[in-house]
Each structure stands twice: as C-alpha cells, then as structure tokens.
Tab-separated table of C-alpha atoms in Angstrom:
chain	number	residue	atom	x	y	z
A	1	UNK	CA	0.000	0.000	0.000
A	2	UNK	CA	3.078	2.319	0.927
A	3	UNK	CA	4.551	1.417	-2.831
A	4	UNK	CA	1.584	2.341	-4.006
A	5	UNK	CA	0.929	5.925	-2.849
A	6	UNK	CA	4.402	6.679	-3.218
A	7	UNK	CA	4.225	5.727	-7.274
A	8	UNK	CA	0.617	7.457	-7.217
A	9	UNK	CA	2.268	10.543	-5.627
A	10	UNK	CA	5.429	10.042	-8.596
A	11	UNK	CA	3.380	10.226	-10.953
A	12	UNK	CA	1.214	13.461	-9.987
A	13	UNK	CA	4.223	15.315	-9.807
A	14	UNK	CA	5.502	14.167	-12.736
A	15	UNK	CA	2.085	14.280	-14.743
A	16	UNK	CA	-0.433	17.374	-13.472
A	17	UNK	CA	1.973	20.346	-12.738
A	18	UNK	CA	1.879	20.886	-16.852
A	19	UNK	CA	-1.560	20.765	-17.037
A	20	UNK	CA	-2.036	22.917	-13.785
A	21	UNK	CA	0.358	24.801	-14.667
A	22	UNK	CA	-1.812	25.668	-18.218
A	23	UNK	CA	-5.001	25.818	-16.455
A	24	UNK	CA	-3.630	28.320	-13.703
A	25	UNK	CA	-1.740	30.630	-16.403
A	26	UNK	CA	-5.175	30.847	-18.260
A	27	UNK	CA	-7.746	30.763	-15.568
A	28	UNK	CA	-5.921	32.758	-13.244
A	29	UNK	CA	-4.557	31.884	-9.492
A	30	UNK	CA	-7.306	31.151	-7.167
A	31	UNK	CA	-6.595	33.174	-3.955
A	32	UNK	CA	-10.250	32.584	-2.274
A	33	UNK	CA	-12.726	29.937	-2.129
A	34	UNK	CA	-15.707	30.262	0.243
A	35	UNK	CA	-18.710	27.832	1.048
A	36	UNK	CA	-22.168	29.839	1.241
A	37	UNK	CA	-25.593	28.594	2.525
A	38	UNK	CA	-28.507	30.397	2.733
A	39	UNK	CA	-32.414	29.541	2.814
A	40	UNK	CA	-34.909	29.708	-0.578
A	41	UNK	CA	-36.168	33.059	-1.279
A	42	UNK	CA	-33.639	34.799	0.474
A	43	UNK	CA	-30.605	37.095	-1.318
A	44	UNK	CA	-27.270	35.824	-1.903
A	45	UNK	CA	-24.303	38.866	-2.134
A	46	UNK	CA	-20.930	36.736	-3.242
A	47	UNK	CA	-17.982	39.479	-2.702
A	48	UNK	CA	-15.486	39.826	-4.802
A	49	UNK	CA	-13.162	42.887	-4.378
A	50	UNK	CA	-10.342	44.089	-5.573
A	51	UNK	CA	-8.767	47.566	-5.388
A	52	UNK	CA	-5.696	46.744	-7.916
A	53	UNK	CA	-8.502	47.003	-10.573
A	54	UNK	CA	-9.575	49.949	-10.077
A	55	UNK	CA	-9.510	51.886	-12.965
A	56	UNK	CA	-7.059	54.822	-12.741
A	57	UNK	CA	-7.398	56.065	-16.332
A	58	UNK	CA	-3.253	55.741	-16.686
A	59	UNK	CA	-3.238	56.989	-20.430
A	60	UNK	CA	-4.146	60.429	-18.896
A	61	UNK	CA	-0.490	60.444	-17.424
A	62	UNK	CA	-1.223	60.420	-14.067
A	63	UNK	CA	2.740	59.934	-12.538
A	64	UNK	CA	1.825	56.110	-11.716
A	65	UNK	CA	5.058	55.449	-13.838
A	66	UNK	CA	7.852	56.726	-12.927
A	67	UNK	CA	11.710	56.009	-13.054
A	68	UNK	CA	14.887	57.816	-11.092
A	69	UNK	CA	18.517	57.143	-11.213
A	70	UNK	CA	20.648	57.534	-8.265
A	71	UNK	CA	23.999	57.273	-7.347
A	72	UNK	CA	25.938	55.742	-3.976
A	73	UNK	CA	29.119	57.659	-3.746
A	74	UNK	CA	32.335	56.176	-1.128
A	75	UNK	CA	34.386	59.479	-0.712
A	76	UNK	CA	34.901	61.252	1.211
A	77	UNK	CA	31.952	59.503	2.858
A	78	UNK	CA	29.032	57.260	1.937
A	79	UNK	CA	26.290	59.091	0.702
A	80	UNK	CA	23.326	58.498	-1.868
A	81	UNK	CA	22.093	61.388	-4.106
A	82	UNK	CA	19.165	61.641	-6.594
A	83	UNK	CA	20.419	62.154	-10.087
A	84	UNK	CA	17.403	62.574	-12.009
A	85	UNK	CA	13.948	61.328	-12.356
A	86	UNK	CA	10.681	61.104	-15.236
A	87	UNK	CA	7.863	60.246	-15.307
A	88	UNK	CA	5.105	60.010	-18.617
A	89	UNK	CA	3.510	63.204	-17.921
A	90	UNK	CA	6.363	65.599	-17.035
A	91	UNK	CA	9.944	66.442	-18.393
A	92	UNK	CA	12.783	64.870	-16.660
A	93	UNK	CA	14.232	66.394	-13.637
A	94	UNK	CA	17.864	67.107	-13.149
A	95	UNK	CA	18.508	67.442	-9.100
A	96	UNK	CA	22.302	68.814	-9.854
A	97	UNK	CA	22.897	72.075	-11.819
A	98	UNK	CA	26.053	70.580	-12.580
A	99	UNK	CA	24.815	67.802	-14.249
A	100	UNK	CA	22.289	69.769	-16.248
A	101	UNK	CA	22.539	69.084	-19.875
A	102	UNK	CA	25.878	66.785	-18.971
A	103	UNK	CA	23.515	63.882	-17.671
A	104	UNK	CA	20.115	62.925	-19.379
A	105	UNK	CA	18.064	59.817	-20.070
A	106	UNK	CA	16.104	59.521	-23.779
A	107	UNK	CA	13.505	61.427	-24.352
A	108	UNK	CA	11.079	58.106	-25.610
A	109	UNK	CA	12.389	56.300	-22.477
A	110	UNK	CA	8.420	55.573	-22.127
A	111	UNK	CA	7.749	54.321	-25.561
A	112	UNK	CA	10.443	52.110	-26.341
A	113	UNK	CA	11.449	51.172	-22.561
A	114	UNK	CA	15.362	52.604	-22.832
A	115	UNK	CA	15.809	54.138	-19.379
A	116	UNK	CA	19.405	54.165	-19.883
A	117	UNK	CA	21.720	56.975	-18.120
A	118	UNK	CA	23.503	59.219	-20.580
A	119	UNK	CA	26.853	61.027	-18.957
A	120	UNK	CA	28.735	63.605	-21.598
A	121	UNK	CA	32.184	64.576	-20.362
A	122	UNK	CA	32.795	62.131	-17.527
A	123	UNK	CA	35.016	63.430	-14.153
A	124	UNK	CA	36.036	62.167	-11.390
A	125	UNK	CA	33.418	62.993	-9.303
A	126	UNK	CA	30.970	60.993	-11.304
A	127	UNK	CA	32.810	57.692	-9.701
A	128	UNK	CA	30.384	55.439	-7.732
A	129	UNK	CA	27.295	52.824	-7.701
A	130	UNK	CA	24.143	54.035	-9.689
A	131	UNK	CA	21.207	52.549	-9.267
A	132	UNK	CA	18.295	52.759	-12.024
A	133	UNK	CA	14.611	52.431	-10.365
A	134	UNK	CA	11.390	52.016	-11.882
A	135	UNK	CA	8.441	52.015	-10.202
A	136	UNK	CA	5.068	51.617	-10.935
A	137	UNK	CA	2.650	52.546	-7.883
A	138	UNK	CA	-0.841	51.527	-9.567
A	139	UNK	CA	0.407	47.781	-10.242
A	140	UNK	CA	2.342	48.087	-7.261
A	141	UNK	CA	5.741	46.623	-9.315
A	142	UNK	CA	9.509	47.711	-8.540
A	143	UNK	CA	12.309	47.193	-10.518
A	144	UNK	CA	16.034	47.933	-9.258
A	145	UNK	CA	19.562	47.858	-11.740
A	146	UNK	CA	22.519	48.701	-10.335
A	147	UNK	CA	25.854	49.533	-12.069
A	148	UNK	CA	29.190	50.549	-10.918
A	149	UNK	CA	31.033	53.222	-12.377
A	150	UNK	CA	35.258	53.947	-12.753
A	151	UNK	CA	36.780	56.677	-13.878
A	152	UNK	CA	40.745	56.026	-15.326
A	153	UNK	CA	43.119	58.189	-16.738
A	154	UNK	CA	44.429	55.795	-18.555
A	155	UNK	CA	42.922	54.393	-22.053
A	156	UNK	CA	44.408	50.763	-21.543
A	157	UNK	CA	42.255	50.402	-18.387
A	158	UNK	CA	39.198	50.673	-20.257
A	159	UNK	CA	36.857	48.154	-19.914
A	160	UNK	CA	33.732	46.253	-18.349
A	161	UNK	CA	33.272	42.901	-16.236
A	162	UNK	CA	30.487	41.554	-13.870
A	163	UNK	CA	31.794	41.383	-10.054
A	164	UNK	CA	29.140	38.996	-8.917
A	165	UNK	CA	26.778	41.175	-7.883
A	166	UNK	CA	26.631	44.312	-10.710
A	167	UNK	CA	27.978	44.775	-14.052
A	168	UNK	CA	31.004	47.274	-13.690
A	169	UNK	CA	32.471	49.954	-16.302
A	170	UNK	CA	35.518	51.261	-16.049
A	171	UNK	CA	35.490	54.532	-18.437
A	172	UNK	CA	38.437	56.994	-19.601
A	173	UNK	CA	37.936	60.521	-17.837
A	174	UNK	CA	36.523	62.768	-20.391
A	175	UNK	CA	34.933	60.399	-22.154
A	176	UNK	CA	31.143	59.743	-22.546
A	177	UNK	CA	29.148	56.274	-21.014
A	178	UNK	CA	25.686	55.008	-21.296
A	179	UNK	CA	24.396	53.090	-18.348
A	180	UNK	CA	22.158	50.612	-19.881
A	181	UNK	CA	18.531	50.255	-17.861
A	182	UNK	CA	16.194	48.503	-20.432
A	183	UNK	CA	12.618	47.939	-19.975
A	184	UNK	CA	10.569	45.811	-22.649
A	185	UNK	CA	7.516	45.050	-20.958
A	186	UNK	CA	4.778	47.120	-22.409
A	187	UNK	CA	3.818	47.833	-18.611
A	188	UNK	CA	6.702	50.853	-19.181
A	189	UNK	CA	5.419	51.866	-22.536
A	190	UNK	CA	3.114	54.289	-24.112
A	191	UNK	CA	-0.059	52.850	-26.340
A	192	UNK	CA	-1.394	50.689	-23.678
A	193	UNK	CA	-4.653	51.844	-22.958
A	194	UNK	CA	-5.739	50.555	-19.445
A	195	UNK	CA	-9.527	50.544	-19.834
A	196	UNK	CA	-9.093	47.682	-22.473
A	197	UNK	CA	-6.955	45.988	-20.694
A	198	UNK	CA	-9.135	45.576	-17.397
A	199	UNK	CA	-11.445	42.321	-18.082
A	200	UNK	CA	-14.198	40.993	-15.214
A	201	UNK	CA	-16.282	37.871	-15.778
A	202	UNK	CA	-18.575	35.920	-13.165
A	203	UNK	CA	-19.191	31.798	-14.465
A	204	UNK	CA	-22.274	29.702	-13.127
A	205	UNK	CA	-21.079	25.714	-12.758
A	206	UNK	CA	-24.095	23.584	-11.865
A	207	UNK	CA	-23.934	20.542	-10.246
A	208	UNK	CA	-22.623	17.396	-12.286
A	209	UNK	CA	-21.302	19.679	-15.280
A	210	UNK	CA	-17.583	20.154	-16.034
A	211	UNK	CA	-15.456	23.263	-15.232
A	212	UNK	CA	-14.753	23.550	-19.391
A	213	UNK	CA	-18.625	23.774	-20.100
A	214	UNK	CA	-19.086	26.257	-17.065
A	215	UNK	CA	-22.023	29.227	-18.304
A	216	UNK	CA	-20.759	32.834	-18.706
A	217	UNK	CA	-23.156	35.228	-16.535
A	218	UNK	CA	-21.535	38.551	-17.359
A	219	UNK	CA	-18.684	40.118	-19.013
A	220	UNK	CA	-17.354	43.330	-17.879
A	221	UNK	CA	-14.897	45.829	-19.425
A	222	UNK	CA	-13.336	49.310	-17.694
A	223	UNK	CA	-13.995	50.631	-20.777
A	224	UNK	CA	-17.944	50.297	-19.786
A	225	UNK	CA	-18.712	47.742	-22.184
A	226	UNK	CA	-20.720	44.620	-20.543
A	227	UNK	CA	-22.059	41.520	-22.129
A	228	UNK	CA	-24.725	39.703	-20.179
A	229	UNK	CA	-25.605	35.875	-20.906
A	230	UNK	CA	-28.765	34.109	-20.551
A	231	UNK	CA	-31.957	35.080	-18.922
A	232	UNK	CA	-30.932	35.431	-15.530
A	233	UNK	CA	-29.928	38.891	-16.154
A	234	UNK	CA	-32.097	39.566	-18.449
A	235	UNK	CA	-34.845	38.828	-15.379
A	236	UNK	CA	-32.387	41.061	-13.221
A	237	UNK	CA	-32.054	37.994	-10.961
A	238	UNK	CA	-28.631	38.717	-11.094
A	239	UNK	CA	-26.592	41.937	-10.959
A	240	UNK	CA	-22.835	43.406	-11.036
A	241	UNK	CA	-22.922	47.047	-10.223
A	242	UNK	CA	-22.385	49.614	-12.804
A	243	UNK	CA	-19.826	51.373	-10.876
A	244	UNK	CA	-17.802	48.180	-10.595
A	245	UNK	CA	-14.788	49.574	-11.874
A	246	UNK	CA	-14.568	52.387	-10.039
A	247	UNK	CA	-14.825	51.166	-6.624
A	248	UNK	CA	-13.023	47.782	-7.429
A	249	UNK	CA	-16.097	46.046	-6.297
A	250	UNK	CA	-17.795	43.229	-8.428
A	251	UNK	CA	-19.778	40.950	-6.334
A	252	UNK	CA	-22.918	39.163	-7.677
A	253	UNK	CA	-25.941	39.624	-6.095
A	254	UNK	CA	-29.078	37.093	-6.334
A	255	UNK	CA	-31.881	37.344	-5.640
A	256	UNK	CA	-35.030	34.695	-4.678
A	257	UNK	CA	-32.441	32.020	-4.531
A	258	UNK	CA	-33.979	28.431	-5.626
A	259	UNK	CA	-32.359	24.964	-5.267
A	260	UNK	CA	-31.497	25.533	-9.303
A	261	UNK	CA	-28.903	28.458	-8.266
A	262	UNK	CA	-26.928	25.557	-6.499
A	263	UNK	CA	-23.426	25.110	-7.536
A	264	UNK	CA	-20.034	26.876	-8.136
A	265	UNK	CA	-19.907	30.484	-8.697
A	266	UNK	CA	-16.510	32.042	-9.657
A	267	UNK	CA	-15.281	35.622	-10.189
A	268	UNK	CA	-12.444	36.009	-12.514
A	269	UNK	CA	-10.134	39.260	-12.834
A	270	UNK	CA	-7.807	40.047	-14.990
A	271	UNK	CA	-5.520	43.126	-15.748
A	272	UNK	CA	-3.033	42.705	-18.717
A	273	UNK	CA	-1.674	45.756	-18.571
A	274	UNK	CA	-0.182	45.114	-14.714
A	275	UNK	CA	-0.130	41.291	-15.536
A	276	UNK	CA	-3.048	40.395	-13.045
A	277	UNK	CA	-5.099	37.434	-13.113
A	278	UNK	CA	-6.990	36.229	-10.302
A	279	UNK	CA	-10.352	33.842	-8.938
A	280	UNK	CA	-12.538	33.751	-5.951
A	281	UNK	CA	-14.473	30.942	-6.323
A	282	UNK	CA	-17.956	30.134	-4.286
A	283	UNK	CA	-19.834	27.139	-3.448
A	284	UNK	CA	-23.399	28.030	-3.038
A	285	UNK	CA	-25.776	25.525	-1.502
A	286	UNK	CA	-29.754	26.488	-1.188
A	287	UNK	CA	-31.628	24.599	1.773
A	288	UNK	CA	-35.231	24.747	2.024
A	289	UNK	CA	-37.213	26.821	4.299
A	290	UNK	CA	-37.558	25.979	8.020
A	291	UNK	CA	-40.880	25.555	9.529
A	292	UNK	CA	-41.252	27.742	12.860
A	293	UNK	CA	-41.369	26.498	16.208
A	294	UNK	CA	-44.757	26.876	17.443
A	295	UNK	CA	-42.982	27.265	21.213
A	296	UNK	CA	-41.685	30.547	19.831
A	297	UNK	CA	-43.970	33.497	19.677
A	298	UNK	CA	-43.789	34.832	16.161
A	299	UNK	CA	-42.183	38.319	15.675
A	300	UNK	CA	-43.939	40.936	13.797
A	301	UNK	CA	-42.485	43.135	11.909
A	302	UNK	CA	-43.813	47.249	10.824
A	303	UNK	CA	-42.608	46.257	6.679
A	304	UNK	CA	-42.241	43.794	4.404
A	305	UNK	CA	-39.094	44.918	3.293
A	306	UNK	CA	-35.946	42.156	4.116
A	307	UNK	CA	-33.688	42.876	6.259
A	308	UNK	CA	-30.534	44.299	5.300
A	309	UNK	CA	-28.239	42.120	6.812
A	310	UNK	CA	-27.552	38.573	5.904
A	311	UNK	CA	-24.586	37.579	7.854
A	312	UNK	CA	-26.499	35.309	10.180
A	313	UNK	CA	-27.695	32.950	7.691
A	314	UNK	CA	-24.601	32.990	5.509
A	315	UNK	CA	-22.078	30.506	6.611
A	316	UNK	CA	-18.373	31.271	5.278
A	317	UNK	CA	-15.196	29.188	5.872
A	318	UNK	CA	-11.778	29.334	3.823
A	319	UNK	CA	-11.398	26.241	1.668
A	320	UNK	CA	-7.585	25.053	1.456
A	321	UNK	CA	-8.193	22.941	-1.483
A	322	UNK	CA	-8.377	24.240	-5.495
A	323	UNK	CA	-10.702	23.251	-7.181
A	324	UNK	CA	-9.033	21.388	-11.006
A	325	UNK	CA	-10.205	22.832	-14.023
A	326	UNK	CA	-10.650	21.694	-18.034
A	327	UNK	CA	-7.686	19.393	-18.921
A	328	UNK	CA	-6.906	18.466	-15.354
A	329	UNK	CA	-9.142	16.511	-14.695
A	330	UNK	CA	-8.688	14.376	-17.742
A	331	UNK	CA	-4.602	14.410	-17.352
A	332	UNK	CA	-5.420	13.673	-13.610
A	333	UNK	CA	-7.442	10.801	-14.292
A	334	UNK	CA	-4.997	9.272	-17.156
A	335	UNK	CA	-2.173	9.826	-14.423
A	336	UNK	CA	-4.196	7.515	-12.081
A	337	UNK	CA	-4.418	4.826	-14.890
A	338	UNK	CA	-1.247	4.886	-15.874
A	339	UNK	CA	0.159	4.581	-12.531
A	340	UNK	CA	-2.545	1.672	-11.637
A	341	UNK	CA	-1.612	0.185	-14.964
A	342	UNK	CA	2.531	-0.125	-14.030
A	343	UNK	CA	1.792	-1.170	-10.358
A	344	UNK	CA	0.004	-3.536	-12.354
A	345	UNK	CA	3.032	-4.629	-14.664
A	346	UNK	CA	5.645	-4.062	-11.995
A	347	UNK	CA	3.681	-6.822	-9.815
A	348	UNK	CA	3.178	-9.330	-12.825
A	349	UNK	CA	6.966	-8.840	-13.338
A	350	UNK	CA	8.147	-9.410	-9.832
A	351	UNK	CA	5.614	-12.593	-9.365
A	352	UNK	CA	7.670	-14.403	-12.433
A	353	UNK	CA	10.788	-13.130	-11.551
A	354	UNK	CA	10.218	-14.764	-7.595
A	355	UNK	CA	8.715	-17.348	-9.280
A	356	UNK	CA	11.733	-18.338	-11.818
A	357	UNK	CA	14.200	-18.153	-9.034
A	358	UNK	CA	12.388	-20.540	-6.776
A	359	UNK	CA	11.824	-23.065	-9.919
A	360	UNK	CA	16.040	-22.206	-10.288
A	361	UNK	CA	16.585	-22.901	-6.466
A	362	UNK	CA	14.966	-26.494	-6.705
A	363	UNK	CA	16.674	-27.760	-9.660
A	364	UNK	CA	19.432	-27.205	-7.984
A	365	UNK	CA	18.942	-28.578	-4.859
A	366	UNK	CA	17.509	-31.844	-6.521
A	367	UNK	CA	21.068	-32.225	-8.647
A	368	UNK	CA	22.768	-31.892	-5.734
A	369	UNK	CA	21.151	-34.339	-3.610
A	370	UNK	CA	21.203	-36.855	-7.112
A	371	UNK	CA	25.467	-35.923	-6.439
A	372	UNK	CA	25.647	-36.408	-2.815
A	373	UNK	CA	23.143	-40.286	-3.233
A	374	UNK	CA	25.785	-41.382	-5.689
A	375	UNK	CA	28.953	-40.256	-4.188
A	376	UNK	CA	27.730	-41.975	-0.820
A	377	UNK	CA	26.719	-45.660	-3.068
A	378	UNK	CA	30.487	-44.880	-4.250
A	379	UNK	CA	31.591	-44.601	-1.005
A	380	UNK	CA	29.581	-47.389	0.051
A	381	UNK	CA	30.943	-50.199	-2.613
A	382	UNK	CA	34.557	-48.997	-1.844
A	383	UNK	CA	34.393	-49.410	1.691
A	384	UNK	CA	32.647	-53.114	0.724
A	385	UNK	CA	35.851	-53.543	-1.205
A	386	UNK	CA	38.413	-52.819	1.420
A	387	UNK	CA	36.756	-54.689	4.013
A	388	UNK	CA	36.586	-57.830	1.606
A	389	UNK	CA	40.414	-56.926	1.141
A	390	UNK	CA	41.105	-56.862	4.770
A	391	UNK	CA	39.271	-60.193	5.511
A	392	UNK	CA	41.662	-61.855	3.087
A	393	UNK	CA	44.296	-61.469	5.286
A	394	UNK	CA	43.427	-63.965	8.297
A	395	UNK	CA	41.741	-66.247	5.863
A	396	UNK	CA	44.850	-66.794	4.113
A	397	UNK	CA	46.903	-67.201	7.533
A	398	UNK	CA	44.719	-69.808	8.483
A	399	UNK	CA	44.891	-71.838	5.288
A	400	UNK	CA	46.680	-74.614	7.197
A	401	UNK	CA	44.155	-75.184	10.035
A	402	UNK	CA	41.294	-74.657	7.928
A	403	UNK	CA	42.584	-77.956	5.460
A	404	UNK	CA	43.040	-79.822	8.995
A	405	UNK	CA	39.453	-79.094	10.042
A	406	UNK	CA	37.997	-80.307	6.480
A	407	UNK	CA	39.934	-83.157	6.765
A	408	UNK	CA	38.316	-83.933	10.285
A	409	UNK	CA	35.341	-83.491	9.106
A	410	UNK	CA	35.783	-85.288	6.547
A	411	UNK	CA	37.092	-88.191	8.089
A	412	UNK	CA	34.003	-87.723	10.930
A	413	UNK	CA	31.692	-87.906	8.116
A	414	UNK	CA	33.047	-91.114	6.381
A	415	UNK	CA	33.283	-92.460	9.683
A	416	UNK	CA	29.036	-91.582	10.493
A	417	UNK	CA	28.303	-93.240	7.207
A	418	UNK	CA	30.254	-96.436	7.611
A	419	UNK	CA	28.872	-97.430	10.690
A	420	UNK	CA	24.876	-96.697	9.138
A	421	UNK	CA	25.917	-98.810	6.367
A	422	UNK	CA	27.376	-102.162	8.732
A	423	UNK	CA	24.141	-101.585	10.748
C-alpha cells in the first residue's frame, strides 16, 4: 500500500503540474474559495473585491510610472544622491545644476522602454554605484539595476566585467558612457490603454457539469462595455454594479435564490496591462425553508421589506483545497491509470521473476542431492571392497588349520556313514 501511494504521488508530480500549470496561467490563481448557505427566497451577495482594478485612467499620465537614477558615492563619505527622475507626464528632472545638460536619459524612455543613463564629459566625481529604479505605484511593481562606475586616466584600463553582484564599467575621464537600464515590458510603454486591458467575468457551474462547459453570466470591461448571458440577467435575478470599476467592487448579487442556483460560482479578474489574473471561487448551496417552532412566539415586523443584513444565515469558511479545471481533470485521471496500470506490470513482473528463481533454487537442490546419493553408493561399494580386502588377510593365515578341520570333518563324516551302512 506504501509502494503504491508513493508511485501514485510520482506520478502526480511528474504528470499534473503541466496541465495545472496551463489551467492556472489561463484561468488565473485562485486566492479565495468560500462555502455559502442560505435559505430559498432569500438574497445571496458573493464578494469579490479588488482595489488593484480599479480603474485609474493611466493613459491620462497620471505619474503612476515613474523612473529615477541615483547614485551611492564612497568618498569622502558614503552618501546616496538623486540624479534625475521622469515620469510620462512631465519632463525629466535634473537634481544637480552641474549635471544639467551633462547627464540625461532619452527622451522616448516611455515608448520604447530605454531608461538608460547618458553622462557627456565624464570626471572624477561621477565615480560610484548608480542605481536605475522604476516604479510603478498603480500595479504596485519595482524594478532595481545597479551599475558601478570607474573613472581612469588611462585608455588601456578601459573596460567592463560583472563582479558577482553588478555589471562594472571602467570609463576613460573625459569620455562619454551610457548606463544601460532597459525595460521591454509594455507595462513601461506608451499605447497601452488601461480601460481595455481591465477584463471581469462571473461563471455559473451547476452541479454534475464540467469546469470547461461552465455558463458565462456577465462580461465586464473598464472601458464600460458589458455583455450579459442568458436570462438570468435579463430577469435582473442577477446583478454586477455599474460602478464596478470604479470602486473595485464586483460581487454578484441574487436574488429569490432556488435549489437551481446551487453550484459553483466564480469571479475572474484580470488586468493585462499590470499582468493580473486572479479567482474567488464560491460554493453556493440552497436549503429549504424551516418551519417555525410553534414554542416561539412569532415576531412581527412594521414592513415587508428584508432585512438588510444577511450575515447570520450565511455561513463562510476558507477552503484550502483548489478546485481542477478543463484538462486536469482528464490528465489527472490518465495519471491515475497509468500509474494503476505499471503497479500492475511491476507486480506481474516481480511474481515471475520470484517465481523463476524458486523453480532455479529447486533444480538445484535436486542435482545436488542426485550428487551427494551417488557419491555416498560410491563410497559405500569402496568401503565393501576394502573390508573384503582386509578379511583376506586372516583367511589366508589360516589356510593350514582350515585344510586340517575339512579333513576332520571329513574323516568324521566317512566315519558316520560307515557305521549306518554295517548296521
């Protein structure tokens, strides 16, 4: 039982993390899964919130981007100073009057992603680490380069290297040097309009169906765009706010819940522009209706209107597990019949294997005992033969008495038969 887990276990590792893999990249990473019961009739408010989609409108240059150089100097004493800084919708700042029009950075450093440091005219004072930063505070992603900078008198000494931790130049004083920070990702770059890059979706999995034939509810777009599916929206049954987008919240609200709303309800953001892509997932179970206890005096309420708050009916715990989705269950189940299949072969195999060495093991044994039987008959009819030898001896001593004692008895014999015949 041991062997077999451990192959079972061999064999998901070596089988699902491709498909999972495939399934996560394109479904997105599942970072909440809730169970949800509530009674028929009632409303059913599944959260899902996110303030990292919140639309932010970044083509209107609103200094989310923004990238700085700075420099680390060792003498006379350690100390770090800001070179210069950009960002989409403002010219480049030089902090050092010194440095102004001596030290610049491309002016399409946001379209093409070159953030590299130009320096015209290099001196000595321009020796030390710099470090290239770009930052983008909406998508809440940091990038750090760092390169080391020498200045030499001397031509020959010219050169660059990698000291294990930063790429190095070493550059002739008076010369010029470009400090390469390179950005291709099209999260630095112009042309990427946000609101078409901001997806939302909500799916609807009944009971018994697989995740690949899940329905879509509702597409939304930050652009405002929305697609609804079927005729639960159409009935308003369901509904996403309008505002979604604004406020980073897109929960799904039902209402009259009936058993046929039963099943797996998942909320799936994505953000291309910052590289997001994320699930919540909820399981939502509808019981029926309790009858009330007669011992209890009924309450009485002023309105018909519900009651606004839900939490004590709605029952919430984390679930650890994720749920598989499209090919994984498929790749899952061929991993479990392939591994079945060579526990299968691998105890065929070690049945004839045992088997042939046993069947090995006895002919041997029986030609052995066939070898020890005769050499003990050998044995046997040799000793037979010596002692027949040996017994010669003493018979041949005595060859003298012995002829005495037939002639005795001969001679009694004779003597017996005489003396019938005279009587």
């Amino acid at each position: 039982m041991q062997f077999n887990m451990a192959l079972l276990q061999i064999f998901a590792v070596l089988l699902l993390p491709t498909a999972w893999a495939q399934s996560s990249s394109r479904l997105g990473v599942v970072v909440e899964a809730k169970n949800i019961t509530l009674p028929v009739g009632s409303k059913a408010v599944l959260p899902c919130h996110s303030p990292r989609m919140v639309w932010t409108q970044d083509k209107l240059k609103d200094r989310q981007r923004v990238v700085h150089w700075d420099v680390v100097r060792s003498s006379p004493e350690y100390s770090m100073e800001r070179v210069l800084d950009m960002s989409p919708g403002a010219k480049q700042r030089v902090y050092n009057s010194f440095n102004k029009g001596r030290i610049s950075i491309p002016e399409s450093a946001f379209n093409d992603g070159n953030f590299s440091l130009i320096i015209n005219n290099v001196v000595t004072t321009d020796r030390g680490v710099y470090t290239c930063n770009l930052h983008h505070h909406y998508c809440q992603i940091h990038q750090s380069i760092q390169i080391q900078l020498n200045v030499t008198k001397s031509a020959r000494k010219e050169r660059r290297f990698w000291d294990g931790e930063k790429t190095v130049f070493v550059v002739l004083l008076g010369s010029s040097i470009v400090l390469p920070c390179v950005n291709r990702r099209p999260l630095w770059r112009e042309g990427a309009q946000e609101d078409q890059q901001q997806v939302a979706h909500w799916d609807f999995q009944p009971p018994g169906v697989r995740p690949d034939k899940a329905d879509r509810l509702v597409d939304l777009y930050a652009s405002g765009e929305r697609r609804d599916y079927g005729p639960l929206f159409a009935q308003s049954k369901m509904k996403v706010e309008e505002d979604a987008f604004t406020f980073g919240d897109f929960s799904l609200s039902i209402s009259d819940l009936r058993p046929v709303d039963k099943g797996l309800y998942s909320c799936h953001l994505h953000h291309h522009y910052c590289g997001l892509s994320e699930r919540r997932i909820f399981r939502l179970t509808v019981t029926p209706v309790l009858s009330p206890d007669p011992s209890i005096a009924p309450r009485i309420s002023l309105n018909d209107n519900p009651e606004p708050r839900i939490e004590e009916s709605e029952t919430s715990r984390v679930v650890t597990v994720i749920l598989p989705e499209h090919r994984s269950y498929f790749l899952q189940h061929l991993g479990y019949f392939l591994a079945t299949f060579l526990l299968l072969a691998f105890i065929v195999v070690a049945v004839v294997v045992l088997t042939r060495r046993r069947r090995k093991r006895g002919m041997e044994y029986e030609f052995r005992g066939s070898d020890r039987s005769r050499m003990s008959e050998g044995e046997l009819s040799l000793d037979c033969t010596e002692l027949k030898a040996c017994n010669h001896a003493p018979m041949n001593s005595d060859y003298k008495n012995n002829l005495l004692k037939e002639r005795d008895m001969t001679k009694d014999c004779n003597n017996d038969f005489e003396g019938k015949l005279w009587k």
